[in-house]
Amino acid sequence: MKKESIFQIILLFLLSTTTPLLADNSPMRGNAKFNVVAAVLVIIFAGVTGYLVYLDRKVSRMDRDKDKDKDKENLS
Amino acid sequence: MAKHLWKILATFLLAYVLVGGLFVPLKTGVTGVDKINIISDTTTTLNIDIYNPGKAFKPEKALLGDKFGFVATRLDYNYGVLQANFMPRLGKEGHEGMSNLYVLANGRWMAFPSAVSITRATSDTGKSNAQLIASEDLNDHVVAFPNRPILNESIRNLFYHVPMWFSMIFLLLVSAVYSVKYLVKSNLHFDLRSDALIRIAILAGFLGCATGSVWASVTWDSWWPNDPKLNGVAIGMLMYSAYLLLRSGIRDDYQKARISAVYNLFVFPIFIALIVIMPKLSGDSLHPGAGGTVGFNQYDLDNTMRMFFYPAVIGWILLFLWVASLLYRINKLKNPIS
C-alpha cells in the first residue's frame, strides 16, 4: 500500500467520525476555555509525536552509519 | 514503511481518541437539586439542574424513590432547570431516609442517587401514595458519553488514566519476559530491552499517578485519597525506583544484568499483588472493580465509551513500546555489546 493512500484512509476516517461531533453545542464546548484546552492538547500531542519521529529517524541514521563503519572495518 | 506501520497505528489511534475524547458530548443528565431534605405530606418544589439538555429537551416524568417512588405532580421546565412538585406521603409503613431522583425526558431515564432525604411529618399517619415503578427499558442510540453523578465531564479522563496503568502493566510483563530470556541465554541485548521497558513503564506509572491525582481532586476532592489501590501503587513505584538504584550501583555488565533480571522477576508479581489483588481483598476501595465497587465494564462503560477506550488502550501501549524501543536503541548505541 502506498504511503499517500494510507494517509488518505486515515484522513477520511477521522473526518467521517468527527464531522458529526463538530456540530454539537454542549456546555463544555460553549465555554471559551475549551478552545484553549483543546489547543494545548493538540500542541502537546503533535510535539510529542513529532519529537518521537525525529528521534526515530535520527537513531535509524546513526544505526546505519554504525553498520557502514563496521563494514569498512571488516573490509580493511 | 511496513516496519513502521505499528507506529503510524499508535499515532492514528491516539489522534482519534484525542479528537473523540474532546468532542463527543456528554448525555443529558441531572447534576444537582436545590434541597437536600423535604418533609412528607407537604407539597415541595424541587429545582433540578439539568446538564446539557439541548433544545429538544422535553421532561415527561420525575420521581423520588427506587422500586417504590413518589411521582411529581407538576413539571415546569426552563432551560437548564426543571421545577418538579412533589407531595410524598410515607404513611405508617413508609421509610424515612435518602431517596434517588429519576427524571424521564425524551424517552430516556436520568438518575441522581441519594438526591434528597424525606422526613416524616407528624401529620403523615395515613396511607402512603408511593407507586410501584415499572422498570422501563428505553434504549437510546445517541453518540454521547454517559453522564454519571460526580464524574460529569471528567469521565473523559478514562481514555488517559486507565490506559496508562494498562500500558505500565503490559510493559512490565514484557520486561519480565526479557528478564527470563536473559537468565536463560545470558545475552545482554535482552537485559537492555528489559531495562528500557522498565524505565518507560515507570514513566507510564508516573503519568498514571498524575492523571489519577487530577481526577481524584475533581471527583473525590482530594489529590491522594486514602485508597488501597493508590497506596499499593505508591509502594510498587518505590520498589521499581529501587531497581534503578540497584542497577546504577553495579559496574560489571553481566552481574548488573543478572541481578536486575532476578530483582525484576521478584518484584513483578508483588507489584501485581499490590495493585490488583490487595485492593480486591480490602474491604473498601474508590476504584471500580476493587473492594465493594463494581467493575466499570458492568456499570460505567457504555458502547460510546468503548468506541474510544479500547483504541486508547492499544494506542497508548503502542506509543510507550515505541518510546521503549527508542530508549533501547539509544542505549545500544551508547554501550555497544560485542
Coordinates of N, CA and C in Angstrom, one line a residue, chain B residues 128-298:
Chain B
S128 N -49.7 5.5 52.4 CA -48.7 6.1 51.5 C -49.2 6.2 50.1
N129 N -48.6 7.3 49.4 CA -49.0 7.4 48.0 C -47.9 7.0 47.0
A130 N -47.0 6.2 47.6 CA -45.9 5.7 46.7 C -46.4 4.7 45.7
Q131 N -45.9 4.7 44.5 CA -46.3 3.8 43.5 C -45.2 2.9 43.1
L132 N -45.6 1.7 42.7 CA -44.6 0.7 42.2 C -44.1 1.2 40.8
I133 N -42.8 1.4 40.7 CA -42.2 1.9 39.5 C -41.9 0.8 38.5
A134 N -42.5 0.8 37.4 CA -42.2 -0.2 36.4 C -40.9 0.1 35.8
S135 N -40.0 -0.9 35.6 CA -38.7 -0.7 35.0 C -38.9 -0.6 33.5
E136 N -38.7 0.6 33.0 CA -38.9 0.8 31.5 C -37.5 0.8 30.9
D137 N -37.3 -0.2 30.0 CA -36.0 -0.3 29.3 C -36.1 0.5 28.1
L138 N -35.7 1.8 28.2 CA -35.7 2.6 27.0 C -34.3 2.9 26.5
N139 N -34.0 2.2 25.5 CA -32.6 2.4 25.0 C -32.5 3.6 24.1
D140 N -31.5 4.3 24.2 CA -31.3 5.4 23.3 C -30.0 5.2 22.5
H141 N -30.0 5.7 21.3 CA -28.9 5.4 20.4 C -28.1 6.7 20.1
V142 N -27.8 7.5 21.1 CA -27.1 8.8 20.9 C -25.6 8.5 21.1
V143 N -24.9 9.2 20.2 CA -23.4 9.1 20.4 C -23.0 10.1 21.4
A144 N -23.0 9.7 22.6 CA -22.6 10.7 23.7 C -22.1 9.8 24.9
F145 N -21.3 10.4 25.7 CA -20.7 9.7 26.9 C -21.7 9.7 28.0
P146 N -21.7 8.7 28.9 CA -22.7 8.7 30.0 C -22.4 9.8 31.0
N147 N -23.5 10.4 31.5 CA -23.4 11.5 32.4 C -23.6 10.9 33.8
R148 N -22.5 10.6 34.5 CA -22.5 10.0 35.8 C -22.4 11.1 36.9
P149 N -23.2 10.9 37.9 CA -23.0 11.9 39.0 C -21.6 11.8 39.6
I150 N -21.1 12.9 40.0 CA -19.7 13.2 40.5 C -18.7 13.2 39.3
L151 N -18.7 12.2 38.5 CA -17.7 12.2 37.4 C -18.0 13.3 36.4
N152 N -19.2 13.5 35.9 CA -19.6 14.5 35.0 C -18.6 14.5 33.8
E153 N -18.1 15.7 33.4 CA -17.2 15.8 32.2 C -15.9 15.1 32.4
S154 N -15.5 14.9 33.7 CA -14.2 14.3 33.9 C -14.1 12.9 33.5
I155 N -15.2 12.3 33.1 CA -15.3 10.9 32.6 C -14.3 10.7 31.4
R156 N -14.0 11.8 30.7 CA -13.1 11.7 29.5 C -11.7 11.3 29.9
N157 N -11.4 11.5 31.2 CA -10.0 11.1 31.7 C -9.8 9.6 31.6
L158 N -10.9 8.9 31.5 CA -10.8 7.4 31.4 C -9.9 7.0 30.2
F159 N -9.9 7.8 29.2 CA -9.0 7.4 28.0 C -7.6 7.7 28.2
Y160 N -7.2 8.3 29.3 CA -5.8 8.6 29.6 C -5.3 7.9 30.8
H161 N -6.1 8.0 31.9 CA -5.6 7.5 33.2 C -5.6 5.9 33.2
V162 N -6.6 5.3 32.8 CA -6.6 3.8 32.8 C -5.7 3.2 31.8
P163 N -5.6 3.7 30.5 CA -4.6 3.1 29.6 C -3.2 3.3 30.1
M164 N -2.9 4.3 30.8 CA -1.5 4.5 31.4 C -1.1 3.3 32.2
W165 N -2.1 2.9 33.1 CA -1.8 1.8 34.0 C -1.7 0.4 33.2
F166 N -2.7 0.3 32.3 CA -2.6 -0.9 31.4 C -1.3 -1.0 30.7
S167 N -0.8 0.2 30.2 CA 0.5 0.2 29.5 C 1.6 -0.2 30.4
M168 N 1.6 0.4 31.6 CA 2.6 0.1 32.6 C 2.7 -1.4 32.9
I169 N 1.5 -2.0 33.1 CA 1.5 -3.5 33.5 C 2.0 -4.3 32.3
F170 N 1.5 -3.9 31.0 CA 1.9 -4.6 29.8 C 3.5 -4.5 29.6
L171 N 4.0 -3.3 29.8 CA 5.5 -3.1 29.6 C 6.2 -3.9 30.7
L172 N 5.7 -3.9 31.9 CA 6.4 -4.7 33.0 C 6.4 -6.2 32.7
L173 N 5.3 -6.6 32.1 CA 5.1 -8.0 31.8 C 6.1 -8.4 30.7
V174 N 6.2 -7.6 29.7 CA 7.2 -7.8 28.6 C 8.6 -7.8 29.1
S175 N 8.9 -6.8 30.0 CA 10.3 -6.8 30.6 C 10.6 -8.0 31.4
A176 N 9.6 -8.5 32.1 CA 9.8 -9.8 32.9 C 10.1 -10.9 31.9
V177 N 9.5 -11.0 30.8 CA 9.7 -12.0 29.8 C 11.2 -11.9 29.3
Y178 N 11.7 -10.6 29.1 CA 13.0 -10.4 28.6 C 14.0 -10.8 29.7
S179 N 13.6 -10.6 31.0 CA 14.5 -11.0 32.1 C 14.7 -12.5 32.1
V180 N 13.6 -13.2 31.9 CA 13.7 -14.7 31.8 C 14.6 -15.1 30.7
K181 N 14.4 -14.4 29.5 CA 15.2 -14.7 28.4 C 16.7 -14.5 28.7
Y182 N 17.0 -13.4 29.4 CA 18.4 -13.1 29.7 C 19.0 -14.2 30.6
L183 N 18.2 -14.6 31.6 CA 18.7 -15.6 32.6 C 18.9 -16.9 31.8
V184 N 18.1 -17.2 30.8 CA 18.3 -18.5 30.0 C 19.5 -18.4 29.1
K185 N 19.6 -17.2 28.4 CA 20.6 -17.2 27.3 C 21.8 -16.3 27.6
S186 N 21.8 -15.5 28.6 CA 22.9 -14.6 29.0 C 23.3 -13.6 27.9
N187 N 22.3 -13.2 27.1 CA 22.5 -12.2 26.1 C 22.2 -10.8 26.6
L188 N 23.2 -9.9 26.6 CA 23.0 -8.6 27.2 C 21.9 -7.7 26.4
H189 N 21.6 -8.1 25.2 CA 20.6 -7.3 24.4 C 19.2 -7.5 25.2
F190 N 19.0 -8.7 25.7 CA 17.7 -8.9 26.4 C 17.7 -8.0 27.7
D191 N 18.8 -7.9 28.3 CA 18.9 -7.1 29.5 C 18.6 -5.6 29.2
L192 N 19.2 -5.1 28.1 CA 19.0 -3.7 27.7 C 17.5 -3.5 27.3
R193 N 16.9 -4.5 26.7 CA 15.5 -4.4 26.3 C 14.6 -4.3 27.6
S194 N 14.9 -5.2 28.5 CA 14.2 -5.3 29.8 C 14.3 -4.0 30.6
D195 N 15.5 -3.4 30.6 CA 15.8 -2.2 31.3 C 15.0 -1.0 30.7
A196 N 15.1 -0.9 29.4 CA 14.3 0.2 28.7 C 12.8 0.1 29.0
L197 N 12.3 -1.1 28.9 CA 10.9 -1.3 29.2 C 10.5 -0.9 30.6
I198 N 11.3 -1.3 31.6 CA 11.0 -0.9 33.0 C 11.1 0.6 33.1
R199 N 12.1 1.3 32.5 CA 12.2 2.7 32.7 C 10.9 3.4 32.1
I200 N 10.5 2.9 30.9 CA 9.3 3.6 30.3 C 8.0 3.2 31.1
A201 N 8.0 2.0 31.6 CA 6.9 1.6 32.5 C 6.7 2.5 33.7
I202 N 7.9 2.9 34.3 CA 7.9 3.8 35.4 C 7.3 5.2 35.0
L203 N 7.7 5.6 33.8 CA 7.2 6.9 33.2 C 5.7 6.8 33.1
A204 N 5.2 5.7 32.5 CA 3.8 5.5 32.3 C 3.1 5.5 33.7
G205 N 3.7 4.9 34.7 CA 3.2 4.9 36.1 C 3.1 6.3 36.6
F206 N 4.1 7.1 36.4 CA 4.0 8.5 36.9 C 2.9 9.3 36.2
L207 N 2.8 9.0 34.9 CA 1.7 9.7 34.2 C 0.4 9.2 34.7
G208 N 0.3 7.9 35.0 CA -1.0 7.4 35.5 C -1.3 8.0 36.9
C209 N -0.3 8.2 37.7 CA -0.5 8.8 39.0 C -0.9 10.2 38.8
A210 N -0.3 11.0 37.9 CA -0.6 12.4 37.7 C -2.1 12.6 37.2
T211 N -2.4 11.7 36.2 CA -3.8 11.9 35.7 C -4.8 11.4 36.7
G212 N -4.5 10.4 37.5 CA -5.4 9.9 38.6 C -5.5 10.9 39.7
S213 N -4.4 11.6 40.0 CA -4.4 12.6 41.1 C -5.3 13.8 40.7
V214 N -5.2 14.2 39.5 CA -6.1 15.3 39.0 C -7.5 14.9 39.0
W215 N -7.8 13.7 38.6 CA -9.1 13.1 38.5 C -9.7 13.0 39.9
A216 N -8.9 12.5 40.9 CA -9.3 12.4 42.2 C -9.7 13.8 42.9
S217 N -8.9 14.8 42.5 CA -9.1 16.1 43.1 C -10.5 16.6 42.6
V218 N -10.9 16.3 41.4 CA -12.1 16.8 40.8 C -13.3 16.0 41.4
T219 N -13.2 14.7 41.5 CA -14.3 13.8 41.8 C -14.4 13.5 43.3
W220 N -13.3 13.2 44.0 CA -13.3 12.9 45.4 C -12.8 14.0 46.3
D221 N -12.4 15.1 45.7 CA -12.0 16.3 46.4 C -10.7 16.1 47.2
S222 N -9.8 15.2 46.7 CA -8.6 15.0 47.4 C -7.5 14.6 46.3
W223 N -6.3 15.1 46.4 CA -5.3 14.8 45.5 C -4.8 13.4 45.6
W224 N -4.8 12.9 46.9 CA -4.4 11.5 47.1 C -5.3 10.9 48.2
P225 N -6.4 10.4 47.8 CA -7.3 9.8 48.8 C -6.8 8.5 49.4
N226 N -7.2 8.2 50.6 CA -6.7 7.0 51.3 C -7.4 5.8 50.7
D227 N -6.8 5.2 49.7 CA -7.4 4.1 48.9 C -6.3 3.0 48.8
P228 N -6.7 1.8 49.0 CA -5.7 0.7 49.0 C -5.0 0.6 47.6
K229 N -5.7 0.9 46.6 CA -5.0 0.8 45.2 C -3.9 1.9 45.1
L230 N -4.2 3.1 45.6 CA -3.2 4.1 45.5 C -2.0 3.9 46.3
N231 N -2.3 3.4 47.5 CA -1.2 3.1 48.4 C -0.3 1.9 47.9
G232 N -1.0 0.9 47.3 CA -0.3 -0.2 46.7 C 0.6 0.3 45.5
V233 N 0.0 1.2 44.7 CA 0.8 1.7 43.6 C 2.0 2.5 44.1
A234 N 1.9 3.3 45.2 CA 3.0 4.0 45.7 C 4.1 3.1 46.1
I235 N 3.7 2.0 46.8 CA 4.8 1.0 47.2 C 5.4 0.4 46.0
G236 N 4.6 0.0 45.0 CA 5.1 -0.6 43.8 C 6.1 0.3 43.1
M237 N 5.7 1.6 43.0 CA 6.6 2.5 42.3 C 7.9 2.7 43.0
L238 N 7.9 2.6 44.4 CA 9.1 2.7 45.1 C 10.0 1.5 44.9
M239 N 9.3 0.3 44.8 CA 10.1 -0.9 44.5 C 10.8 -0.8 43.2
Y240 N 10.1 -0.3 42.2 CA 10.8 -0.1 40.9 C 11.8 1.0 40.9
S241 N 11.6 2.0 41.7 CA 12.7 3.1 41.9 C 13.9 2.4 42.5
A242 N 13.7 1.5 43.4 CA 14.9 0.8 44.0 C 15.6 0.0 42.9
Y243 N 14.9 -0.5 41.9 CA 15.5 -1.2 40.8 C 16.5 -0.3 40.1
L244 N 16.1 0.9 39.9 CA 17.0 1.9 39.2 C 18.3 2.1 40.1
L245 N 18.1 2.3 41.4 CA 19.2 2.5 42.3 C 20.2 1.3 42.3
L246 N 19.5 0.1 42.4 CA 20.3 -1.1 42.4 C 21.2 -1.3 41.2
R247 N 20.6 -1.0 40.0 CA 21.2 -1.1 38.7 C 22.4 -0.1 38.6
S248 N 22.2 1.1 39.1 CA 23.2 2.1 39.0 C 24.4 1.8 39.9
G249 N 24.2 0.9 40.9 CA 25.3 0.7 41.8 C 26.3 -0.5 41.4
I250 N 25.9 -1.1 40.3 CA 26.8 -2.3 39.9 C 27.5 -1.9 38.6
R251 N 28.8 -2.2 38.5 CA 29.6 -1.8 37.4 C 29.7 -2.9 36.3
D252 N 29.9 -4.2 36.8 CA 30.1 -5.3 35.8 C 28.7 -5.5 35.1
D253 N 28.8 -5.5 33.7 CA 27.6 -5.6 32.9 C 26.8 -6.9 33.2
Y254 N 27.5 -8.0 33.2 CA 26.8 -9.3 33.4 C 26.2 -9.4 34.7
Q255 N 27.0 -9.0 35.7 CA 26.5 -9.0 37.1 C 25.2 -8.1 37.3
K256 N 25.4 -6.9 36.7 CA 24.2 -6.0 36.7 C 23.0 -6.6 36.0
A257 N 23.2 -7.2 34.9 CA 22.1 -7.8 34.1 C 21.4 -8.9 34.9
R258 N 22.3 -9.8 35.5 CA 21.8 -11.0 36.2 C 21.0 -10.5 37.5
I259 N 21.5 -9.6 38.3 CA 20.8 -9.2 39.5 C 19.5 -8.4 39.1
S260 N 19.6 -7.6 38.1 CA 18.4 -6.8 37.6 C 17.3 -7.8 37.2
A261 N 17.7 -8.8 36.4 CA 16.7 -9.8 36.0 C 16.0 -10.5 37.1
V262 N 16.8 -10.9 38.1 CA 16.3 -11.6 39.3 C 15.4 -10.7 40.1
Y263 N 15.9 -9.5 40.3 CA 15.1 -8.5 41.0 C 13.7 -8.2 40.3
N264 N 13.8 -8.0 39.0 CA 12.6 -7.7 38.2 C 11.6 -8.9 38.3
L265 N 12.1 -10.1 38.2 CA 11.2 -11.3 38.3 C 10.6 -11.4 39.7
F266 N 11.3 -10.9 40.7 CA 10.9 -11.0 42.1 C 9.8 -9.9 42.4
V267 N 10.0 -8.7 41.8 CA 9.2 -7.5 42.1 C 7.9 -7.6 41.3
F268 N 7.9 -8.1 40.1 CA 6.7 -8.0 39.2 C 5.5 -8.7 39.8
P269 N 5.5 -9.9 40.3 CA 4.3 -10.5 41.0 C 3.9 -9.7 42.2
I270 N 4.9 -9.2 43.0 CA 4.5 -8.4 44.2 C 3.7 -7.1 43.7
F271 N 4.2 -6.5 42.7 CA 3.6 -5.3 42.2 C 2.1 -5.6 41.7
I272 N 1.9 -6.7 41.0 CA 0.6 -7.1 40.6 C -0.3 -7.4 41.8
A273 N 0.3 -8.1 42.8 CA -0.5 -8.3 44.0 C -0.9 -7.0 44.7
L274 N 0.0 -6.1 44.7 CA -0.3 -4.8 45.4 C -1.4 -4.0 44.7
I275 N -1.4 -4.0 43.4 CA -2.3 -3.1 42.7 C -3.6 -3.8 42.2
V276 N -3.6 -5.2 42.2 CA -4.8 -5.9 41.7 C -5.4 -6.7 42.8
I277 N -4.6 -7.5 43.5 CA -5.2 -8.5 44.4 C -5.5 -7.8 45.8
M278 N -4.6 -7.0 46.3 CA -4.8 -6.4 47.6 C -6.0 -5.5 47.7
P279 N -6.2 -4.6 46.7 CA -7.5 -3.7 46.7 C -8.8 -4.6 46.7
K280 N -8.7 -5.7 46.0 CA -9.9 -6.6 46.0 C -10.2 -7.2 47.3
L281 N -9.1 -7.6 48.0 CA -9.2 -8.2 49.3 C -9.6 -7.2 50.4
S282 N -9.2 -5.9 50.2 CA -9.5 -4.9 51.2 C -11.0 -4.7 51.2
G283 N -11.5 -4.2 52.3 CA -13.0 -4.0 52.4 C -13.5 -3.0 51.5
D284 N -12.8 -1.9 51.3 CA -13.4 -0.8 50.5 C -12.4 -0.2 49.6
S285 N -12.8 0.3 48.4 CA -11.9 1.0 47.5 C -12.8 1.9 46.7
L286 N -12.2 3.1 46.3 CA -12.9 4.0 45.5 C -12.9 3.6 44.0
H287 N -11.9 2.8 43.7 CA -11.7 2.4 42.3 C -12.7 1.4 41.9
P288 N -13.1 1.4 40.6 CA -14.1 0.4 40.1 C -13.4 -1.0 40.1
G289 N -14.2 -2.0 40.4 CA -13.7 -3.4 40.4 C -12.9 -3.8 41.6
A290 N -12.7 -2.9 42.6 CA -12.0 -3.2 43.8 C -12.9 -3.1 45.0
G291 N -12.6 -3.8 46.0 CA -13.4 -3.7 47.2 C -14.9 -4.0 46.9
G292 N -15.7 -3.2 47.4 CA -17.2 -3.4 47.2 C -17.7 -2.8 45.9
T293 N -16.9 -2.1 45.2 CA -17.4 -1.4 44.0 C -17.4 -2.3 42.8
V294 N -18.3 -2.0 41.9 CA -18.4 -2.9 40.7 C -17.4 -2.4 39.6
G295 N -17.0 -3.3 38.7 CA -16.1 -3.0 37.7 C -16.7 -2.1 36.7
F296 N -15.9 -1.2 36.1 CA -16.5 -0.2 35.2 C -17.1 -0.8 33.9
N297 N -16.7 -2.0 33.6 CA -17.3 -2.7 32.4 C -18.8 -3.0 32.7
Q298 N -19.2 -3.2 34.0 CA -20.5 -3.5 34.2 C -21.4 -2.3 34.4

